[in-house]
Each structure stands twice: as C-alpha cells, then as structure tokens.
Coordinates of C-alpha atoms in Angstrom, one line a residue:
M99 CA 236.7 40.4 145.3
S100 CA 235.9 41.0 141.8
N101 CA 232.1 42.8 141.5
P102 CA 228.9 40.8 141.4
L103 CA 227.5 39.5 138.0
Q104 CA 225.3 42.0 136.7
V105 CA 221.6 40.5 135.7
L106 CA 220.0 41.6 132.9
T107 CA 216.4 41.4 132.0
V108 CA 216.2 41.3 128.3
P109 CA 213.2 42.4 125.9
T110 CA 211.8 39.6 123.5
A111 CA 209.0 38.6 121.4
P112 CA 206.9 34.8 121.7
Y113 CA 207.0 32.2 119.3
P114 CA 203.5 30.3 118.7
D115 CA 204.6 26.3 118.6
Q116 CA 206.4 26.0 121.8
R117 CA 203.5 23.5 123.4
P118 CA 205.1 20.6 124.6
S119 CA 205.0 17.7 123.8
T120 CA 204.4 13.9 125.8
S121 CA 208.7 14.4 125.6
G122 CA 208.7 17.8 125.9
L123 CA 210.0 20.8 123.0
R124 CA 211.5 18.9 120.1
K125 CA 212.5 20.5 117.6
K126 CA 215.4 20.5 114.6
V127 CA 218.7 21.9 115.6
F128 CA 218.5 24.7 113.4
V129 CA 215.0 26.0 114.8
F130 CA 217.7 26.7 118.1
Q131 CA 220.2 28.1 116.5
S132 CA 218.4 29.9 113.9
R133 CA 215.4 32.2 115.5
R134 CA 216.2 34.9 118.0
N135 CA 216.2 33.9 122.1
Y136 CA 214.1 31.1 120.7
L137 CA 216.2 28.7 123.2
H138 CA 216.0 31.7 125.3
N139 CA 211.9 32.3 125.7
F140 CA 211.0 28.4 126.3
I141 CA 213.6 28.2 129.4
Q142 CA 212.1 31.4 130.7
S143 CA 208.7 30.1 130.4
I144 CA 209.9 26.6 132.2
F145 CA 211.4 29.3 135.0
S146 CA 208.5 31.7 134.8
S147 CA 206.0 28.8 135.5
I148 CA 207.1 27.8 138.8
D149 CA 205.9 30.1 142.1
L150 CA 209.0 32.7 142.4
R151 CA 208.5 31.5 146.7
D152 CA 209.1 28.2 144.9
R153 CA 212.2 29.3 142.5
Q154 CA 214.3 31.4 145.3
G155 CA 217.2 30.0 146.8
S156 CA 216.2 26.1 145.3
T157 CA 217.6 23.3 144.2
M158 CA 217.5 22.2 140.5
V159 CA 219.4 19.6 138.2
V160 CA 220.6 19.7 134.4
G161 CA 221.7 17.0 132.2
G162 CA 221.3 16.0 128.9
D163 CA 222.3 12.9 126.3
G164 CA 225.6 14.7 125.0
R165 CA 223.7 15.6 121.5
F166 CA 224.3 18.2 119.9
F167 CA 224.0 21.7 121.5
N168 CA 223.8 20.2 124.9
Q169 CA 226.8 22.5 125.5
T170 CA 225.8 26.0 124.7
A171 CA 221.8 25.3 125.6
I172 CA 223.7 24.7 129.3
D173 CA 226.0 27.8 129.6
V174 CA 222.5 29.4 129.0
I175 CA 220.2 27.4 131.3
V176 CA 223.1 28.5 133.7
Q177 CA 223.0 31.9 133.4
M178 CA 219.3 31.8 133.2
A179 CA 218.9 29.8 136.4
A180 CA 220.8 32.4 138.3
A181 CA 219.1 35.1 136.9
N182 CA 215.9 33.6 138.2
G183 CA 216.6 33.5 141.2
V184 CA 217.8 29.6 141.6
G185 CA 219.8 28.6 144.5
R186 CA 221.3 25.5 143.4
L187 CA 222.2 23.9 140.0
I188 CA 223.6 20.0 139.9
I189 CA 224.8 19.2 136.7
G190 CA 226.5 16.0 135.4
H191 CA 229.9 16.0 134.4
H192 CA 231.0 17.4 131.3
G193 CA 226.6 17.9 131.3
L194 CA 225.6 14.6 130.7
M195 CA 223.8 12.5 132.5
S196 CA 221.1 9.7 131.6
T197 CA 217.4 10.3 132.1
P198 CA 216.9 8.0 134.7
A199 CA 219.9 9.2 136.4
I200 CA 218.4 12.7 136.5
S201 CA 215.3 11.1 137.7
C202 CA 217.4 9.5 140.8
V203 CA 219.2 13.0 141.2
I204 CA 216.0 14.9 141.3
R205 CA 215.0 12.5 144.0
K206 CA 218.1 12.1 146.1
Y207 CA 218.6 15.8 146.4
K208 CA 214.5 16.8 146.6
A209 CA 215.4 19.4 144.0
I210 CA 211.9 21.3 142.9
G211 CA 212.8 19.4 139.2
G212 CA 215.1 19.0 136.0
I213 CA 215.4 20.1 132.8
I214 CA 216.7 17.2 131.0
L215 CA 218.4 18.1 126.7
S216 CA 217.8 15.4 124.5
A217 CA 215.4 14.3 122.1
S218 CA 215.0 10.4 123.3
H219 CA 215.6 8.1 120.4
N220 CA 216.1 10.9 117.4
P221 CA 218.8 11.4 116.1
G222 CA 221.7 14.1 116.8
G223 CA 223.7 16.1 115.2
P224 CA 223.8 19.7 113.8
D225 CA 221.0 18.6 111.0
G226 CA 219.1 16.3 114.2
D227 CA 216.9 16.7 116.7
F228 CA 216.9 19.1 120.1
G229 CA 214.7 18.6 122.9
I230 CA 214.4 20.5 126.3
R231 CA 211.8 19.0 129.0
F232 CA 211.0 19.7 132.1
N233 CA 210.6 17.3 135.1
T234 CA 209.1 17.8 138.5
A235 CA 210.2 17.5 141.8
N236 CA 209.2 13.4 141.6
G237 CA 211.6 13.2 139.2
G238 CA 208.6 12.6 136.7
P239 CA 207.9 14.3 133.8
A240 CA 206.0 17.6 133.9
K241 CA 201.6 16.8 133.9
E242 CA 199.4 18.6 131.3
D243 CA 198.8 21.4 133.6
V244 CA 202.6 22.4 134.4
T245 CA 203.5 22.0 130.7
N246 CA 200.1 23.9 129.4
K247 CA 201.2 26.7 131.8
I248 CA 204.6 27.0 130.3
F249 CA 202.9 27.0 126.3
Q250 CA 200.8 29.6 128.2
I251 CA 203.7 31.9 129.1
S252 CA 205.6 31.0 125.8
R253 CA 202.7 32.6 123.7
T254 CA 202.6 36.2 126.1
I255 CA 206.3 36.1 126.5
E256 CA 208.0 39.8 126.4
E257 CA 211.3 39.6 128.3
F258 CA 213.9 36.7 130.4
A259 CA 216.2 37.7 132.9
I260 CA 219.9 36.7 132.8
C261 CA 223.3 36.9 133.6
P262 CA 225.4 36.7 130.6
G263 CA 228.9 37.1 132.1
L264 CA 228.5 33.8 134.3
R265 CA 230.7 31.2 132.7
V266 CA 230.3 27.3 134.4
D267 CA 233.2 24.9 133.9
L268 CA 231.4 21.8 133.3
T269 CA 235.3 19.4 133.3
T270 CA 235.8 19.9 137.1
L271 CA 233.9 18.1 139.3
G272 CA 232.8 19.9 142.5
K273 CA 231.6 23.3 143.8
Q274 CA 231.2 26.2 141.9
T275 CA 230.2 29.5 143.8
F276 CA 229.3 32.8 141.7
D277 CA 228.4 36.3 143.4
L278 CA 225.1 37.9 141.6
E279 CA 224.3 41.4 141.7
N280 CA 220.1 40.6 142.7
K281 CA 219.2 40.0 145.8
F282 CA 219.4 36.2 145.2
K283 CA 222.9 35.6 146.3
P284 CA 225.5 33.3 146.0
F285 CA 224.4 31.2 143.3
T286 CA 226.2 27.4 143.1
V287 CA 226.7 25.1 140.6
E288 CA 227.3 21.7 141.8
I289 CA 229.3 19.2 138.7
V290 CA 228.3 15.6 140.1
D291 CA 229.3 12.4 139.0
S292 CA 225.9 11.8 137.7
V293 CA 226.9 7.6 137.2
E294 CA 227.6 6.8 141.1
S295 CA 224.2 8.0 142.5
Y296 CA 222.8 6.2 140.0
A297 CA 224.8 3.0 140.6
N298 CA 224.5 3.6 144.4
L299 CA 220.5 3.6 143.6
L300 CA 220.7 -0.2 141.8
R301 CA 223.2 -1.8 144.3
N302 CA 220.1 -1.2 146.6
I303 CA 217.6 -2.8 144.3
F304 CA 219.8 -5.7 142.8
D305 CA 221.9 -8.5 144.0
F306 CA 225.0 -7.4 142.6
A307 CA 227.0 -10.5 144.3
A308 CA 224.9 -12.5 142.4
L309 CA 224.9 -10.7 139.3
K310 CA 228.7 -10.5 138.8
E311 CA 228.5 -14.3 139.6
L312 CA 226.6 -14.3 136.8
L313 CA 228.8 -12.3 134.5
S314 CA 232.3 -13.3 135.4
G315 CA 231.6 -16.4 137.7
E316 CA 233.3 -20.0 136.9
N317 CA 230.7 -20.7 134.9
H318 CA 229.1 -16.9 133.5
I319 CA 227.1 -15.5 130.6
K320 CA 228.6 -14.3 127.3
I321 CA 226.4 -10.6 127.1
R322 CA 226.8 -8.3 124.5
L323 CA 225.7 -4.5 125.0
D324 CA 225.2 -1.4 122.8
A325 CA 225.2 2.0 124.4
M326 CA 224.7 3.1 120.5
H327 CA 227.1 6.0 121.2
G328 CA 224.2 7.8 123.7
V329 CA 225.3 9.2 127.1
V330 CA 224.8 5.5 128.8
G331 CA 227.7 4.3 127.9
P332 CA 229.9 5.4 130.9
Y333 CA 227.2 3.6 133.0
V334 CA 227.3 0.9 131.1
K335 CA 231.1 0.7 131.5
K336 CA 231.1 1.5 135.1
I337 CA 228.6 -1.0 136.2
L338 CA 228.5 -4.0 134.3
C339 CA 232.1 -3.6 132.9
E340 CA 234.4 -2.2 136.4
E341 CA 231.6 -3.6 138.9
L342 CA 229.9 -6.8 137.5
G343 CA 232.9 -8.2 136.3
C344 CA 232.3 -7.8 132.1
P345 CA 235.0 -8.5 129.6
A346 CA 235.6 -4.7 128.8
N347 CA 234.3 -5.6 124.7
S348 CA 231.3 -7.0 125.6
A349 CA 230.5 -3.1 126.1
I350 CA 230.0 -1.2 122.6
N351 CA 229.6 1.9 121.4
C352 CA 230.1 3.4 124.6
V353 CA 231.6 7.2 123.7
P354 CA 229.1 9.5 124.2
L355 CA 229.0 11.9 120.7
E356 CA 227.1 14.3 119.7
D357 CA 225.8 12.6 116.6
F358 CA 225.5 9.4 117.9
G359 CA 228.5 8.6 115.4
G360 CA 225.9 9.0 112.1
H361 CA 223.2 6.6 113.5
H362 CA 219.5 6.8 114.7
P363 CA 219.6 5.9 119.0
D364 CA 215.9 4.3 119.0
P365 CA 217.1 0.9 120.1
N366 CA 215.0 -1.6 117.9
L367 CA 215.7 -4.2 115.5
T368 CA 216.1 -1.6 112.6
Y369 CA 218.6 1.1 114.4
A370 CA 220.4 -1.4 116.3
A371 CA 221.1 -3.8 113.2
D372 CA 224.7 -4.2 114.5
L373 CA 224.1 -5.8 117.7
V374 CA 221.4 -8.2 116.4
D375 CA 223.7 -9.5 113.8
S376 CA 226.7 -10.0 116.0
M377 CA 224.7 -11.9 118.1
K378 CA 223.6 -14.1 115.3
D379 CA 226.4 -16.9 115.5
G380 CA 225.2 -17.6 118.9
Q381 CA 228.8 -16.6 121.1
Y382 CA 226.6 -14.7 123.4
D383 CA 224.0 -15.7 125.6
F384 CA 222.7 -12.3 126.0
G385 CA 222.0 -8.8 124.4
A386 CA 220.9 -5.2 124.7
A387 CA 221.2 -2.1 123.3
F388 CA 220.1 1.4 125.0
G389 CA 218.5 4.8 123.7
G390 CA 220.1 8.0 123.2
D391 CA 219.3 8.7 126.8
G392 CA 219.2 5.6 128.9
D393 CA 215.5 5.2 129.1
R394 CA 215.0 2.9 126.5
N395 CA 216.3 -1.0 126.2
M396 CA 215.8 -3.6 123.7
I397 CA 216.1 -6.9 124.7
L398 CA 218.3 -10.4 122.8
G399 CA 218.9 -13.8 123.6
K400 CA 220.9 -16.0 122.4
H401 CA 221.5 -16.2 118.1
G402 CA 219.1 -12.9 118.0
F403 CA 216.0 -14.1 119.7
F404 CA 214.1 -10.7 119.7
V405 CA 212.1 -10.2 123.6
T406 CA 209.5 -7.7 121.9
P407 CA 208.9 -5.0 125.4
S408 CA 205.3 -6.5 125.2
D409 CA 206.7 -9.7 126.8
S410 CA 209.5 -8.2 128.6
V411 CA 207.8 -6.5 131.1
A412 CA 205.1 -9.4 131.3
V413 CA 208.7 -11.4 131.9
I414 CA 209.6 -9.5 134.2
A415 CA 206.4 -8.9 136.4
D416 CA 206.2 -13.0 135.9
N417 CA 209.5 -13.5 137.8
I418 CA 209.4 -10.2 139.9
F419 CA 210.8 -11.8 143.4
C420 CA 214.3 -12.9 141.4
I421 CA 214.4 -8.9 142.4
P422 CA 215.6 -8.2 146.2
Y423 CA 214.1 -4.8 145.7
F424 CA 210.5 -5.9 145.4
Q425 CA 211.0 -8.9 148.5
H426 CA 211.0 -5.7 150.6
T427 CA 208.4 -3.7 149.1
G428 CA 206.3 -5.9 148.0
V429 CA 204.0 -5.6 144.6
R430 CA 201.7 -2.8 144.8
G431 CA 200.6 -2.8 141.2
F432 CA 201.7 -3.3 137.4
A433 CA 200.7 -1.1 134.4
R434 CA 201.1 -0.9 130.5
S435 CA 200.7 2.2 128.4
M436 CA 196.9 1.5 125.9
P437 CA 198.5 0.2 122.8
T438 CA 201.4 -2.1 124.7
S439 CA 200.2 -5.8 124.2
T440 CA 198.1 -7.5 126.5
A441 CA 200.1 -10.2 127.7
L442 CA 200.7 -8.2 131.3
D443 CA 197.3 -8.2 131.7
R444 CA 197.3 -11.7 131.7
V445 CA 200.1 -12.0 134.4
A446 CA 198.7 -9.4 136.3
K447 CA 195.3 -12.0 136.5
A448 CA 197.0 -14.9 137.2
T449 CA 199.0 -13.5 140.8
K450 CA 195.9 -11.3 141.6
I451 CA 197.8 -8.1 141.2
E452 CA 196.2 -5.0 139.7
L453 CA 196.7 -3.7 136.5
Y454 CA 196.0 -0.7 134.8
E455 CA 195.6 0.5 131.4
T456 CA 196.8 4.4 131.1
P457 CA 198.1 6.9 127.8
T458 CA 201.4 6.7 126.1
G459 CA 203.5 8.9 128.5
W460 CA 205.2 7.9 131.4
K461 CA 203.3 10.6 133.9
F462 CA 200.7 8.9 133.8
F463 CA 203.1 6.2 135.5
G464 CA 204.6 8.5 137.8
N465 CA 201.3 9.5 139.2
L466 CA 199.9 5.9 139.8
M467 CA 203.4 5.6 141.5
D468 CA 203.3 8.5 144.0
A469 CA 200.0 7.3 145.0
G470 CA 201.7 3.7 145.7
R471 CA 199.4 2.4 143.7
L472 CA 202.0 0.5 141.2
S473 CA 205.6 -1.2 141.1
L474 CA 206.8 -2.3 138.0
C475 CA 205.2 -0.7 134.4
G476 CA 206.6 -0.7 130.6
E477 CA 205.2 0.4 127.1
E478 CA 205.4 -0.9 123.8
H479 CA 208.5 1.6 122.8
F480 CA 210.7 0.1 124.6
G481 CA 210.4 1.4 127.9
T482 CA 210.4 -0.7 131.1
G483 CA 210.8 0.7 134.5
G484 CA 209.9 0.5 137.9
D485 CA 209.1 3.0 141.4
H486 CA 212.9 3.3 142.1
I487 CA 212.8 6.2 139.8
R488 CA 209.7 8.2 137.6
E489 CA 211.4 7.3 134.1
K490 CA 211.7 4.6 132.0
D491 CA 215.1 2.5 132.7
G492 CA 216.8 0.9 130.3
L493 CA 219.9 -0.3 132.7
W494 CA 217.3 -1.4 135.3
A495 CA 215.6 -3.6 133.3
V496 CA 218.8 -4.8 132.0
L497 CA 219.9 -5.8 135.5
A498 CA 216.5 -7.3 136.2
W499 CA 216.3 -9.6 133.0
L500 CA 220.0 -10.9 134.0
S501 CA 218.4 -11.2 137.8
I502 CA 215.8 -13.7 136.0
L503 CA 218.8 -15.2 134.5
A504 CA 220.9 -15.7 137.5
T505 CA 217.9 -17.0 139.3
R506 CA 216.5 -19.7 136.9
R507 CA 219.9 -20.5 134.3
Q508 CA 218.0 -20.9 131.8
S509 CA 218.2 -19.2 128.1
V510 CA 216.1 -15.8 127.5
E511 CA 214.4 -18.3 124.8
D512 CA 213.8 -20.8 127.5
I513 CA 212.5 -18.6 129.6
L514 CA 210.3 -17.0 126.7
R515 CA 208.9 -20.5 125.6
D516 CA 207.8 -21.5 129.2
H517 CA 205.7 -18.2 129.8
W518 CA 203.7 -18.6 127.0
R519 CA 203.4 -22.5 127.8
K520 CA 202.1 -20.8 130.5
Y521 CA 200.0 -17.6 129.7
G522 CA 199.8 -17.7 126.2
R523 CA 201.6 -15.8 123.5
N524 CA 200.2 -12.1 122.1
Y525 CA 202.1 -12.0 118.5
F526 CA 203.1 -7.2 118.6
T527 CA 203.6 -5.1 116.1
R528 CA 204.2 -1.4 115.5
Y529 CA 203.9 0.2 111.6
D530 CA 205.4 4.0 112.2
Y531 CA 204.4 5.6 109.0
E532 CA 206.6 8.4 109.7
N533 CA 206.7 12.3 107.8
V534 CA 203.1 12.3 106.7
D535 CA 201.3 15.5 105.3
V536 CA 199.4 16.7 109.2
D537 CA 196.4 17.7 107.4
A538 CA 196.2 14.0 105.6
A539 CA 197.0 12.5 108.9
C540 CA 194.6 14.1 110.8
E541 CA 191.6 14.0 108.3
M542 CA 192.6 10.2 108.2
M543 CA 192.2 10.2 112.2
E544 CA 189.5 12.1 112.0
D545 CA 187.5 10.2 109.3
L546 CA 188.6 7.0 110.8
E547 CA 186.8 8.1 114.6
I548 CA 183.2 8.5 112.9
M549 CA 183.3 5.3 111.7
I550 CA 184.3 3.5 114.3
A551 CA 182.1 5.2 116.1
D552 CA 179.3 4.4 114.3
K553 CA 176.7 2.1 116.4
S554 CA 176.7 -0.3 113.2
F555 CA 180.4 -1.0 113.1
V556 CA 180.5 -3.2 116.4
K557 CA 179.7 -6.8 114.9
Q558 CA 180.9 -5.9 112.3
R559 CA 183.1 -8.9 110.4
F560 CA 186.2 -8.8 108.6
A561 CA 187.6 -12.1 106.5
V562 CA 191.1 -12.6 105.3
E563 CA 191.7 -16.0 103.8
D564 CA 190.0 -18.3 106.3
K565 CA 190.3 -16.3 108.7
I566 CA 187.2 -14.0 109.9
Y567 CA 187.4 -10.8 112.6
Q568 CA 184.5 -9.6 114.3
V569 CA 184.3 -6.5 116.0
E570 CA 183.4 -6.2 119.1
K571 CA 184.2 -3.5 120.8
A572 CA 185.3 -0.2 119.1
D573 CA 186.5 3.6 121.0
N574 CA 188.9 6.6 121.1
F575 CA 190.5 5.7 124.8
E576 CA 189.9 8.2 127.8
Y577 CA 191.9 6.9 130.5
T578 CA 190.2 9.3 134.3
D579 CA 193.4 9.0 136.7
P580 CA 192.3 7.1 139.7
V581 CA 194.6 9.2 141.8
D582 CA 193.2 12.8 140.9
S583 CA 190.0 11.6 138.7
T584 CA 191.9 14.4 135.9
I585 CA 190.5 12.4 132.4
S586 CA 193.3 12.4 129.4
R587 CA 190.5 12.3 126.3
N588 CA 191.9 11.2 122.4
Q589 CA 194.4 9.0 123.6
G590 CA 194.2 7.0 120.3
L591 CA 191.3 4.7 118.1
R592 CA 190.7 1.1 119.1
I593 CA 189.3 -1.9 117.7
I594 CA 189.1 -4.3 119.6
F595 CA 187.9 -8.2 118.0
S596 CA 186.1 -10.7 120.1
D597 CA 189.1 -13.0 120.0
G598 CA 191.1 -10.1 122.4
S599 CA 193.4 -9.0 118.9
R600 CA 193.4 -5.4 118.7
I601 CA 194.2 -2.5 116.7
I602 CA 195.6 0.6 117.9
Y603 CA 195.6 3.6 115.4
R604 CA 197.9 6.5 117.1
L605 CA 199.2 10.0 115.9
S606 CA 202.5 10.9 117.4
G607 CA 203.3 14.1 118.8
T608 CA 207.2 13.3 119.7
G609 CA 209.0 14.0 115.9
S610 CA 210.5 17.1 114.7
S611 CA 208.6 17.0 111.3
G612 CA 206.3 16.4 109.8
A613 CA 203.1 13.8 111.8
T614 CA 203.7 9.8 112.5
V615 CA 200.9 7.5 112.1
R616 CA 201.2 4.4 114.3
I617 CA 199.4 1.4 114.2
Y618 CA 200.1 -1.1 116.2
I619 CA 198.5 -4.6 115.9
D620 CA 198.3 -7.3 118.8
S621 CA 196.7 -11.3 118.3
Y622 CA 196.4 -13.4 121.3
E623 CA 197.4 -17.2 120.9
K624 CA 196.5 -19.4 124.0
E625 CA 198.1 -23.1 121.4
L626 CA 201.7 -22.4 121.0
I627 CA 202.1 -21.5 117.3
F628 CA 205.8 -21.0 116.8
E629 CA 205.5 -18.6 113.5
D630 CA 207.1 -15.6 112.5
T631 CA 204.9 -12.3 114.2
Q632 CA 204.3 -10.6 110.5
V633 CA 203.2 -14.1 109.3
M634 CA 200.9 -14.1 112.2
L635 CA 199.7 -10.6 112.1
A636 CA 199.5 -10.5 108.3
S637 CA 195.9 -10.6 108.0
L638 CA 194.9 -8.0 111.0
A639 CA 197.5 -5.9 109.4
T640 CA 195.2 -6.7 106.0
I641 CA 192.0 -5.3 107.7
A642 CA 193.9 -2.6 109.5
L643 CA 195.1 -1.2 106.1
K644 CA 191.8 -1.5 103.9
I645 CA 189.6 0.1 107.7
S646 CA 192.0 3.1 107.2
Q647 CA 193.4 3.4 103.9
L648 CA 196.2 4.8 105.4
H649 CA 198.1 3.8 101.7
H650 CA 195.3 5.8 99.8
R651 CA 195.0 8.9 101.8
T652 CA 199.4 9.4 102.7
G653 CA 200.4 8.6 99.3
L654 CA 203.2 6.1 100.7
S655 CA 203.1 3.0 99.8
G656 CA 204.5 1.4 103.5
P657 CA 205.5 1.9 106.7
S658 CA 209.1 3.7 107.4
L659 CA 209.6 1.4 110.4
I660 CA 208.3 -1.4 111.7
T661 CA 209.0 -2.7 115.0

C-alpha cells in the first residue's frame, strides 16, 4: 500500500487583473506561464467561491479545446481539486472536450460545475491566447454574482491548496483512484469518451435515420465540414462520418492541434476562407465550419452562399418542427442577443411565440431556459443553440440545418429566399476594430453616450446620397431579467431609426489585449432586393462612422474584421 499523497498549503500573492469576462479569464499564454502562481491563484479562487459543504465529495467536469497549455493547466486543476475536497473529476479523453459536450456532461452527471479550458475562437499556440471559464451546475456559464465572487477572492488570495504528487493519466479511459492524507478521500478521476455522451444526446434530438438518408442515401447531398483543427474534429468524424455515413473526405482539419494549425479558429468568412473557396465551384451542396471549442458555427450553401447567423436562427425557428425534439417538447420561446438582427423577431411575431432580447452572453439565455421560457436562441457571433444544454452548440446547429434540408428537400439558398419572401430581409454586418487603445475606446464610447442621451438627438435626420434616416430611439441597452429581476446595464449603445434600421456600438471584453470596438449595422427591407450586404449597408456604415468619429478617435483607417 503506497503512502497517502501529501496535501500542501502554499502561500501566494494576489493579482489585480483576474476579473472573468463573459467568457471567463482570457490572457496571452505567456501571462499564465511567466507570472508566479497566476494559474493557481485563479483556480483556487474558483474552488473557494464554492461553499466547502457543496464542494466536499462533489463531482466536477474538466475539459478543453486542446490548445497550447491545456495539458499543463489540467495537471494543476487535478492536483488542486483533490486538495480542495472535490470527490470526483470527470475529464475528457486526452483532456479534450468541446464546450457543448462539457455542458452536456455536467448535466448528465449532475456535477456542481465544470472548468472549461479554452479561449474560444481566439488563436492558440505558445504566442496565442489561453482561457479558463467556470460553468455552474446547469451546464452554463457562471452568472455575474459568481464571477464577481471569484474576482473578489482573487484580489485578496493569500494561499492555495495543492496535492503536488498527484499524477493523472489522461490517455486511458476509466477510473483512477487516489488516496490523500487529508480527510477528503478517496479522490477519483474518471477519463471519459465525451463524444459518446454528447452523440447520445443528439440521437435523442434529431432523426438520425432521416439524416443518414440525406447524407448517404440514394439521392444524398454532398457536404463539406471544416473543424478548423479545433476540438470538434473527433465529434464530426464519429457522428457525421461514422454514424451518418458522410464520406471521410467530407470532413477536413479534424485533428485537434495546439495552435489550430496556425489559424484563427473563428468560423467566419475571413478565417474559414479555405472552406469558402472549396465551396465556390458548386461541387458541395452544404458547408459548415466550427469554432475552436465547438460552440460556434458558420453555414454555407452551394457556391459558398453565406447564411448570416442572424438569418440562421430565424430559419431554424421558422422550421423548428423539422426537429423531432421540438415536436415532443413544444416551443416555449425564442431569444436573441441585442446586437443580433431582428430577423428572429418577425418569426416570433408570426408564430405568436414570446421573443426575448438579451445582452450578449449565453448565461442570459440559460436563465430563461432553466425557467422553462426558452427553446431556441442565437447571437450574431456565429452562435446558435437550443435548450438541450446551456451553451451555444455548433454541431447541433449543423444537424438542425440538415434536418431542415432533409424535410424540405430544397437547397440552402432556396430556403433562405423563401424565408425572405415570407418575412422580408434583414441586411446585417458587424465591423470589428481590434487592439484599439483602451483609453481612446472608452473615451469615444463615453462621448457617444452623452451625445445620444441628449433629447435633441432623437428625431435628428442623417442623409447619405438619396437616403434619409431619422432617429426614433437612442439609448444604452439595459436588460431586466424576467426570471430573477436582475438588471444588466451598459450593454451597448443603440441608435434605432424610424424604418427599423439600427446602429449598435459595443466594447467587447473577450480579447486578451487592447479593446475591440464592434459596430453592428442592421437594416430591414420588406421587398426583396438581391444586392450585396455591404452595398446595402454602405449608407448606414457612413452614418455610424460619422456619428462616432471612430477613425479620428482611434487612429484606425478601417476595421480589422468584417463579418
């Protein structure tokens, strides 16, 4: 019998910059590597935020998107979980688990929460980003009261508990048990095939027989799926290729890599350019790309026909009963984040289903789902999901689209055109100005808010060539949660014009350096005009830049990314 493993209490000093944003704590890898105990402090702050009585003997889930530093972080989390009284850790094979799968596994095993190691769609590798996020027992991102508590603990932390001699084997499926010298024992680590748990969940949502017929039957369609060397590759291979019969060469970049093959694992037209190019010649009927941790998705039709995320959630809503799960559960509500186009609102109005407009961040959707008020939701940054878990879910969105194709037997483009004929079309785009000087960005937003808050701003008219836009409403978006009445303020500056067009300005908090200023432009046309989105929105873009004086205030000549 080997001696019980020693548990140590190690003195440490706090860091002032460990405030988790919507997507957890994100920093450059070198910050975690070079600052003494930086990782340990934050992990201890997570554990200390959970009452000892809840923590003792509890189950927690750990997994990540496979980016550089993932393995190192898991080793530390395992050693600290043991020392902090956690009874069992469930970890994905090789430490890999997609964000949707982590949500699924937390819920399946009734864990008290999970730690997600990912910087989502941000670049990986030694020079890239790393992130840590805590999800609570519902499987969704921690709410603000929890993240605030973690932050407060991180600012005053004096010590952390660790079991340095504990070594776990992430390569072997099954249970590993460890004897500790403290009163919390034994400590169990269970390495699981997270693909299987998640695949089982999807089998209960979609008609796999109909999808198999669509993808490998007599008149099957040809598809192209790009996992962008993120964590979702093994899920795509197992579920779409092995189970649903797609040819193996339908799925590309399916091996998770620490640096995502040197690419930016963000599934949009800029970073998934390889997929877009491969779709152009028309040999594929359907294409999709996934984000690094598997929560985001981009949908393309034949010849690279692009479906905006705002349109994607609206089309799924309008065809929701193509998915068997919703035939059984019914539809309780739709929701979108405030910057997302109002395309979903029109479907909600026509179907008389409640629509919620929330701040950006999946936790707001999760709260509505937990209260039984929400079935389907989406946000413009390539996120779509249902109430089967409490995260956005890229693979679920792709199977939702394929279910619609299997039922309607139309092309992606024809489905969209039918949708626009029925509801009109929202032209929508987002301009990202990245790595902006933080002070300059904050000052610009403050001045902009003062300007739009002035009573004289409403009714102002802006003319660009032959188009005139009149301001109907302008505010800083505020959300009162209908479930618990919590109020979220300062969620983005909105200018809404009398024709329903909108300009929205937000400072994003999910980058690891500098500030990102996002400008969202949304314009509604009742009559179908098949014109390029950027051409349609040029007038509003000119107004957005004129009002904000963004180029002058930031010194930038143009956005670093347009989606």
